[in-house]
CSV table of C-alpha atoms and ligand atoms in Angstrom, one decimal:
chain,number,residue,atom,x,y,z
A,920,MET,CA,-9.5,-19.3,-15.3
A,921,LYS,CA,-5.8,-18.7,-16.9
A,922,PRO,CA,-3.9,-16.3,-14.8
A,923,SER,CA,-3.6,-13.0,-16.3
A,924,VAL,CA,-2.6,-9.4,-15.4
A,925,GLU,CA,-4.4,-6.5,-16.6
A,926,ARG,CA,-4.0,-2.7,-15.8
A,927,ILE,CA,-7.1,-0.7,-15.6
A,928,ARG,CA,-7.2,2.9,-15.9
A,929,HIS,CA,-9.3,5.4,-13.7
A,930,GLU,CA,-10.3,8.8,-14.1
A,931,LEU,CA,-7.9,10.9,-12.1
A,932,LYS,CA,-9.8,12.9,-9.4
A,933,PHE,CA,-8.3,15.2,-6.5
A,934,ARG,CA,-10.7,15.7,-3.4
A,935,ILE,CA,-10.0,17.4,-0.1
A,936,ALA,CA,-11.5,14.9,2.5
A,937,GLU,CA,-12.3,15.1,6.0
A,938,VAL,CA,-10.9,12.8,8.9
A,939,VAL,CA,-13.8,11.1,10.6
A,940,ARG,CA,-12.2,8.5,12.9
A,941,CYS,CA,-8.7,8.1,13.9
A,942,GLN,CA,-7.8,4.6,15.6
A,943,ARG,CA,-4.5,3.2,16.9
A,944,LEU,CA,-4.7,-0.2,15.3
A,945,THR,CA,-1.1,-1.2,16.9
A,946,PRO,CA,1.3,1.0,18.7
A,947,ARG,CA,3.1,2.3,15.4
A,948,MET,CA,0.0,2.0,12.8
A,949,ALA,CA,-2.6,4.5,12.6
A,950,ARG,CA,-5.8,3.6,10.9
A,951,ILE,CA,-7.5,7.0,9.5
A,952,THR,CA,-10.9,7.1,8.0
A,953,LEU,CA,-11.7,9.8,5.4
A,954,HIS,CA,-14.9,11.2,3.9
A,955,HIS,CA,-15.9,12.6,0.9
A,956,SER,CA,-19.1,12.5,-1.0
A,957,ASP,CA,-17.1,11.7,-4.3
A,958,PHE,CA,-15.9,8.3,-2.5
A,959,ALA,CA,-19.5,7.1,-3.4
A,960,GLN,CA,-17.5,6.3,-6.9
A,961,PHE,CA,-14.2,5.4,-5.2
A,962,PRO,CA,-12.7,3.2,-7.9
A,963,SER,CA,-9.9,1.0,-6.3
A,964,LEU,CA,-10.0,-2.7,-7.9
A,965,ALA,CA,-6.9,-3.9,-6.7
A,966,TYR,CA,-5.1,-4.7,-3.4
A,967,ASP,CA,-2.1,-2.8,-4.2
A,968,ASP,CA,-3.5,0.3,-5.8
A,969,HIS,CA,-2.6,3.5,-4.5
A,970,VAL,CA,-3.6,7.3,-3.7
A,971,LYS,CA,-1.4,10.3,-3.3
A,972,LEU,CA,-2.0,12.0,-0.1
A,973,PHE,CA,-1.7,15.9,-0.1
A,974,ILE,CA,-0.5,16.8,3.7
A,975,PRO,CA,-1.9,19.9,4.9
A,976,GLN,CA,0.7,22.4,6.7
A,977,ALA,CA,-0.5,24.4,9.7
A,978,GLY,CA,-2.0,27.8,8.6
A,979,VAL,CA,-1.6,27.3,5.1
A,980,PRO,CA,-4.8,26.7,2.9
A,981,LEU,CA,-4.7,23.3,1.2
A,982,ALA,CA,-4.5,23.4,-2.6
A,983,MET,CA,-5.5,20.9,-5.0
A,984,PRO,CA,-4.2,20.1,-8.3
A,985,MET,CA,-5.9,19.3,-11.5
A,986,ALA,CA,-5.2,16.7,-14.2
A,987,GLY,CA,-3.7,18.4,-17.2
A,988,PRO,CA,-2.3,17.1,-20.5
A,989,ASN,CA,1.1,17.5,-19.4
A,990,GLY,CA,0.6,16.4,-15.8
A,991,LEU,CA,-0.7,18.1,-12.6
A,992,VAL,CA,-1.6,21.8,-12.7
A,993,TRP,CA,-1.7,23.6,-9.5
A,994,PRO,CA,-3.6,26.9,-8.6
A,995,GLU,CA,-1.4,30.0,-9.6
A,996,GLY,CA,0.5,31.3,-6.5
A,997,ALA,CA,-0.8,28.3,-4.2
A,998,ALA,CA,1.8,26.7,-2.1
A,999,ARG,CA,2.1,23.0,-3.0
A,1000,PRO,CA,1.7,20.6,-0.2
A,1001,GLU,CA,3.7,17.5,0.4
A,1002,GLY,CA,2.4,14.5,-1.4
A,1003,ARG,CA,3.1,10.8,-0.7
A,1004,ASP,CA,1.5,7.6,-1.7
A,1005,TYR,CA,-0.7,5.3,0.5
A,1006,THR,CA,-2.8,2.2,-0.1
A,1007,PRO,CA,-6.7,2.3,0.0
A,1008,ARG,CA,-6.7,-0.4,2.8
A,1009,SER,CA,-10.5,-0.5,2.4
A,1010,PHE,CA,-13.2,1.6,1.3
A,1011,ASP,CA,-17.1,1.9,1.6
A,1012,GLN,CA,-19.0,3.5,-1.5
A,1013,ALA,CA,-22.2,3.7,0.6
A,1014,ARG,CA,-20.9,5.3,3.5
A,1015,GLN,CA,-18.4,7.5,1.2
A,1016,GLU,CA,-15.3,6.5,3.3
A,1017,VAL,CA,-11.7,5.4,2.5
A,1018,VAL,CA,-9.7,3.8,5.2
A,1019,ILE,CA,-5.7,4.5,5.0
A,1020,ASP,CA,-3.5,2.8,7.7
A,1021,PHE,CA,-0.2,4.9,8.4
A,1022,VAL,CA,3.0,3.5,9.9
A,1023,LEU,CA,4.3,5.8,12.1
A,1024,HIS,CA,8.0,5.6,11.4
A,1025,GLY,CA,8.9,8.9,12.8
A,1026,ASP,CA,9.8,12.3,11.0
A,1027,GLY,CA,8.1,13.0,7.9
A,1028,PRO,CA,5.0,15.0,6.7
A,1029,ALA,CA,2.9,12.0,6.3
A,1030,SER,CA,3.9,9.9,9.1
A,1031,THR,CA,3.6,13.3,11.5
A,1032,TRP,CA,0.5,14.4,10.4
A,1033,ALA,CA,-1.2,11.0,11.1
A,1034,ALA,CA,0.2,10.9,14.4
A,1035,ARG,CA,-1.8,13.8,15.3
A,1036,ALA,CA,-4.7,13.6,12.9
A,1037,GLN,CA,-8.2,14.2,14.7
A,1038,PRO,CA,-11.8,14.0,13.2
A,1039,GLY,CA,-12.7,17.1,11.6
A,1040,ASP,CA,-9.0,17.5,10.1
A,1041,ARG,CA,-8.5,17.5,6.3
A,1042,LEU,CA,-6.7,15.7,3.8
A,1043,GLY,CA,-6.0,16.1,0.1
A,1044,ILE,CA,-6.2,12.8,-1.9
A,1045,GLY,CA,-6.1,12.1,-5.7
A,1046,GLY,CA,-6.4,8.7,-7.4
A,1047,PRO,CA,-6.2,6.2,-7.4
A,1048,ARG,CA,-5.3,6.6,-11.2
A,1049,GLY,CA,-5.2,2.8,-12.3
A,1050,SER,CA,-5.4,-0.6,-10.8
A,1051,PHE,CA,-3.2,-3.6,-11.5
A,1052,VAL,CA,-5.5,-6.4,-11.3
A,1053,VAL,CA,-4.1,-10.3,-11.0
A,1054,LYS,CA,-6.7,-12.4,-12.3
A,1055,GLY,CA,-7.3,-16.1,-12.3
A,1056,GLU,CA,-6.0,-18.9,-10.1
A,1057,PHE,CA,-2.6,-19.8,-8.9
A,1058,ASP,CA,-1.1,-22.4,-6.8
A,1059,TYR,CA,0.1,-20.2,-4.2
A,1060,TYR,CA,0.3,-16.4,-3.5
A,1061,LEU,CA,3.6,-15.1,-1.8
A,1062,LEU,CA,3.2,-12.0,-0.1
A,1063,VAL,CA,6.4,-10.2,1.2
A,1064,GLY,CA,6.9,-6.8,2.8
A,1065,ASP,CA,7.6,-4.7,5.8
A,1066,GLU,CA,4.8,-2.7,7.7
A,1067,THR,CA,4.3,0.0,4.5
A,1068,ALA,CA,3.0,-3.4,2.8
A,1069,LEU,CA,0.8,-4.3,5.4
A,1070,PRO,CA,-2.2,-2.4,4.1
A,1071,ALA,CA,-1.7,-4.2,0.7
A,1072,ILE,CA,-0.8,-7.7,2.2
A,1073,GLY,CA,-3.6,-7.4,4.5
A,1074,ARG,CA,-6.3,-6.5,1.9
A,1075,ARG,CA,-5.1,-9.2,-0.5
A,1076,ILE,CA,-5.3,-11.9,2.3
A,1077,GLU,CA,-8.7,-10.7,3.0
A,1078,GLU,CA,-10.0,-10.8,-0.5
A,1079,LEU,CA,-8.7,-14.1,-1.7
A,1080,PRO,CA,-11.4,-17.0,-1.7
A,1081,ALA,CA,-11.4,-20.4,0.1
A,1082,GLY,CA,-9.0,-22.7,-1.4
A,1083,ALA,CA,-6.4,-19.8,-2.3
A,1084,ARG,CA,-3.0,-20.7,-0.5
A,1085,VAL,CA,-1.2,-17.7,0.8
A,1086,ILE,CA,2.6,-17.7,2.2
A,1087,ALA,CA,3.5,-14.4,3.7
A,1088,TYR,CA,6.8,-13.0,5.0
A,1089,ILE,CA,6.1,-9.9,6.8
A,1090,GLU,CA,8.9,-7.7,8.9
A,1091,ILE,CA,7.7,-5.4,11.8
A,1092,ALA,CA,9.3,-3.8,14.7
A,1093,ASP,CA,7.6,-6.3,17.7
A,1094,ALA,CA,5.1,-8.5,18.3
A,1095,ALA,CA,2.7,-5.5,19.4
A,1096,GLU,CA,2.5,-4.6,15.5
A,1097,ARG,CA,1.2,-8.3,14.4
A,1098,GLN,CA,-2.1,-8.0,12.9
A,1099,ALA,CA,-5.0,-10.4,12.5
A,1100,PHE,CA,-6.7,-10.8,8.9
A,1101,ALA,CA,-10.5,-12.1,8.5
A,1102,THR,CA,-10.3,-14.4,5.4
A,1103,ALA,CA,-11.6,-17.7,3.9
A,1104,ALA,CA,-8.2,-18.3,2.2
A,1105,THR,CA,-5.4,-20.9,3.7
A,1106,VAL,CA,-2.9,-18.6,5.1
A,1107,GLU,CA,0.6,-19.2,6.5
A,1108,ILE,CA,2.1,-16.0,8.1
A,1109,HIS,CA,5.7,-15.6,9.2
A,1110,TRP,CA,6.0,-12.6,11.4
A,1111,LEU,CA,9.8,-11.3,11.2
A,1112,GLU,CA,10.2,-9.3,14.5
A,1113,ARG,CA,13.1,-6.9,14.3
A,1114,ALA,CA,13.2,-6.7,18.3
A,1115,ALA,CA,13.4,-10.5,18.5
A,1116,GLY,CA,16.3,-10.5,16.2
A,1117,ALA,CA,14.5,-12.1,13.4
A,1118,PRO,CA,16.3,-12.6,10.0
A,1119,GLY,CA,15.5,-9.7,7.6
A,1120,LEU,CA,12.9,-10.3,4.5
A,1121,LEU,CA,15.6,-11.6,2.0
A,1122,ALA,CA,17.2,-13.8,4.5
A,1123,ALA,CA,14.0,-15.2,5.1
A,1124,ILE,CA,12.7,-15.7,1.8
A,1125,GLY,CA,16.3,-17.2,0.9
A,1126,ALA,CA,15.6,-19.9,3.3
A,1127,ALA,CA,12.0,-20.3,2.6
A,1128,ASP,CA,10.6,-23.8,1.5
A,1129,LEU,CA,8.1,-22.8,-1.7
A,1130,PRO,CA,5.6,-24.9,-2.9
A,1131,ASP,CA,5.9,-26.6,-6.2
A,1132,GLY,CA,3.6,-25.2,-9.0
A,1133,ARG,CA,2.7,-21.7,-10.3
A,1134,GLY,CA,3.0,-18.9,-7.7
A,1135,TYR,CA,2.4,-15.2,-7.7
A,1136,ALA,CA,4.5,-13.2,-5.8
A,1137,PHE,CA,3.8,-9.3,-4.3
A,1138,ILE,CA,6.6,-7.8,-2.8
A,1139,ALA,CA,6.6,-4.1,-1.0
A,1140,GLY,CA,8.8,-2.0,1.4
A,1141,GLU,CA,11.8,-0.8,1.5
A,1142,SER,CA,13.2,-0.4,-2.0
A,1143,ALA,CA,16.4,-2.1,-2.0
A,1144,THR,CA,15.0,-5.0,0.1
A,1145,SER,CA,12.1,-5.2,-2.5
A,1146,THR,CA,14.5,-5.5,-5.4
A,1147,ALA,CA,17.0,-7.9,-3.8
A,1148,ILE,CA,13.9,-10.3,-3.2
A,1149,ARG,CA,12.8,-10.1,-6.9
A,1150,ASP,CA,16.3,-11.0,-8.2
A,1151,HIS,CA,16.7,-13.7,-5.7
A,1152,LEU,CA,13.1,-15.4,-6.9
A,1153,VAL,CA,13.9,-14.9,-10.7
A,1154,THR,CA,17.4,-15.9,-10.2
A,1155,ASP,CA,17.9,-18.6,-7.8
A,1156,ARG,CA,14.2,-19.8,-7.7
A,1157,ASN,CA,13.0,-19.8,-11.5
A,1158,LEU,CA,9.9,-17.7,-10.5
A,1159,ASP,CA,8.2,-16.1,-13.6
A,1160,SER,CA,9.3,-12.4,-13.6
A,1161,ASP,CA,5.8,-11.7,-15.2
A,1162,LEU,CA,4.3,-13.0,-12.0
A,1163,ILE,CA,6.3,-11.1,-9.8
A,1164,LYS,CA,5.4,-7.4,-8.5
A,1165,ALA,CA,8.0,-5.9,-6.7
A,1166,ALA,CA,7.6,-2.4,-5.5
A,1167,GLY,CA,10.0,0.3,-3.6
A,1168,TYR,CA,7.4,2.0,-1.1
A,1169,TRP,CA,10.2,4.1,0.6
A,1170,ARG,CA,14.0,4.1,0.6
A,1171,ARG,CA,16.4,4.7,3.6
A,1172,GLY,CA,17.4,8.2,4.2
A,1173,GLU,CA,15.2,9.6,1.1
A,1174,ALA,CA,12.1,11.8,1.8
A,1175,ASP,CA,9.3,11.0,-0.7
A,1176,HIS,CA,11.1,8.3,-2.9
A,1177,ASP,CA,9.7,7.4,-6.2
A,1178,ASP,CA,10.6,4.3,-7.6
A,1179,GLY,CA,8.8,5.1,-10.8
A,1180,HIS,CA,5.3,3.8,-10.5
A,1181,GLU,CA,2.5,5.7,-12.0
A,1182,HIS,CA,1.0,8.4,-9.6
B,2509,LIG,C1,2.5,2.6,-3.7
B,2509,LIG,C2,2.8,3.1,-2.4
B,2509,LIG,C3,1.9,2.5,-1.2
B,2509,LIG,C4,2.1,2.9,0.0
B,2509,LIG,N1,1.4,2.6,0.9
B,2509,LIG,C5,1.7,2.9,2.2
B,2509,LIG,C6,0.8,2.5,3.2
B,2509,LIG,O1,-0.7,1.9,2.8
B,2509,LIG,N2,1.1,2.7,4.4
B,2509,LIG,C7,2.1,3.4,4.7
B,2509,LIG,O2,2.3,3.6,5.9
B,2509,LIG,N3,3.3,3.7,3.8
B,2509,LIG,C8,3.0,3.3,2.5
B,2509,LIG,N4,3.9,3.7,1.6
B,2509,LIG,C9,5.3,4.4,1.9
B,2509,LIG,C10,5.1,5.5,2.4
B,2509,LIG,O3,4.6,6.6,1.0
B,2509,LIG,C11,6.5,6.1,2.7
B,2509,LIG,O4,6.8,5.7,3.9
B,2509,LIG,C12,6.6,7.8,2.7
B,2509,LIG,O5,8.1,8.1,2.5
B,2509,LIG,C13,5.9,8.1,4.0
B,2509,LIG,O6,5.9,9.5,4.1
B,2509,LIG,P1,6.4,10.9,5.1
B,2509,LIG,O7,6.1,11.8,4.7
B,2509,LIG,O8,6.1,10.2,6.5
B,2509,LIG,O9,8.0,10.4,5.2
B,2509,LIG,P2,9.2,10.9,4.1
B,2509,LIG,O10,9.3,12.6,4.1
B,2509,LIG,O11,9.1,10.4,2.6
B,2509,LIG,O12,10.7,10.4,4.6
B,2509,LIG,C14,11.4,11.1,5.9
B,2509,LIG,C15,12.2,10.1,6.1
B,2509,LIG,O13,11.8,9.0,6.9
B,2509,LIG,C16,12.2,7.7,6.1
B,2509,LIG,N5,11.1,6.6,6.0
B,2509,LIG,C17,10.0,6.7,5.1
B,2509,LIG,N6,9.1,5.9,5.5
B,2509,LIG,C18,9.9,5.1,6.3
B,2509,LIG,C19,9.4,3.8,6.9
B,2509,LIG,N7,8.1,3.1,6.6
B,2509,LIG,N8,10.1,3.5,7.8
B,2509,LIG,C20,11.1,4.0,8.2
B,2509,LIG,N9,11.7,5.0,7.8
B,2509,LIG,C21,11.0,5.4,6.7
B,2509,LIG,C22,12.6,8.0,4.8
B,2509,LIG,O14,13.8,7.1,4.3
B,2509,LIG,C23,13.3,9.6,5.2
B,2509,LIG,O15,14.7,9.3,5.7
B,2509,LIG,C24,3.4,3.4,0.1
B,2509,LIG,C25,4.4,3.6,-0.7
B,2509,LIG,C26,3.9,3.6,-2.4
B,2509,LIG,C27,5.0,3.9,-3.3
């Protein structure tokens, strides 16, 4: 099949889901399973889909917006919760569950909430509004990111079929943050551990020996790093810019960073 990328829209829905399981996947990654009857139709077609999570505040009723013609409409007088973007790491329509992996990076409404979450807690969840589907076969898939991109990268590695070749560069705090993925694909993962003094993502990609042939590159994580890696791949490696998706998932020193992607 000829490679192509296609954007598919979904009806935008908002729900207040219930936490049903909390697991500490690694010391700095919390895996939280959410339940809502509407997840029986949860639409997530692409590994880098995102949902908007609305974080409850102690003592304040959790208000949910509705999708209006000119953006979100909030109930009058309601306190608006903080919203942050997260990747549906996996979902199970039969069990009506969606799984989110949260990096516990420190201070921030989402990270703080996830560190303390318990079964029975509530969390607002909107979307996904659309999916960016990469179709067809590529000679290789280059997946690059820090721990915030691990949910998307892990989902991608697990869904690629036998015969697919994956090269991943993943920056993490230390060896305890490594994850294992069950996949039929052929996968080469370079874990870049900050505690071990590993080079950063840009330096590692700069020194990487990329295969010949047509590759598709997915880059996500700290915003300035993602942009620099994309520029390097286009300018110095002659990768086709249409076959690169680079996203800023957070920005150092900035809460609720928005890199212009659709919500
Ligand atoms: C499309 C998309 C998908 C994403 N998927 C995921 C996901 O599946 N899992 C996930 O954990 N994150 C994911 N992120 C990143 C996440 O939305 C941000 O890290 C977000 O800022 C976390 O919100 P917060 O309330 O914890 O911190 P904020 O209030 O937004 O930020 C508070 C402070 O923490 C800093 N900060 C934020 N994130 C990090 C970080 N990771 N490391 C170090 N410092 C940080 C900020 O610079 C700021 O100074 C995704 C982002 C996007 C855009």
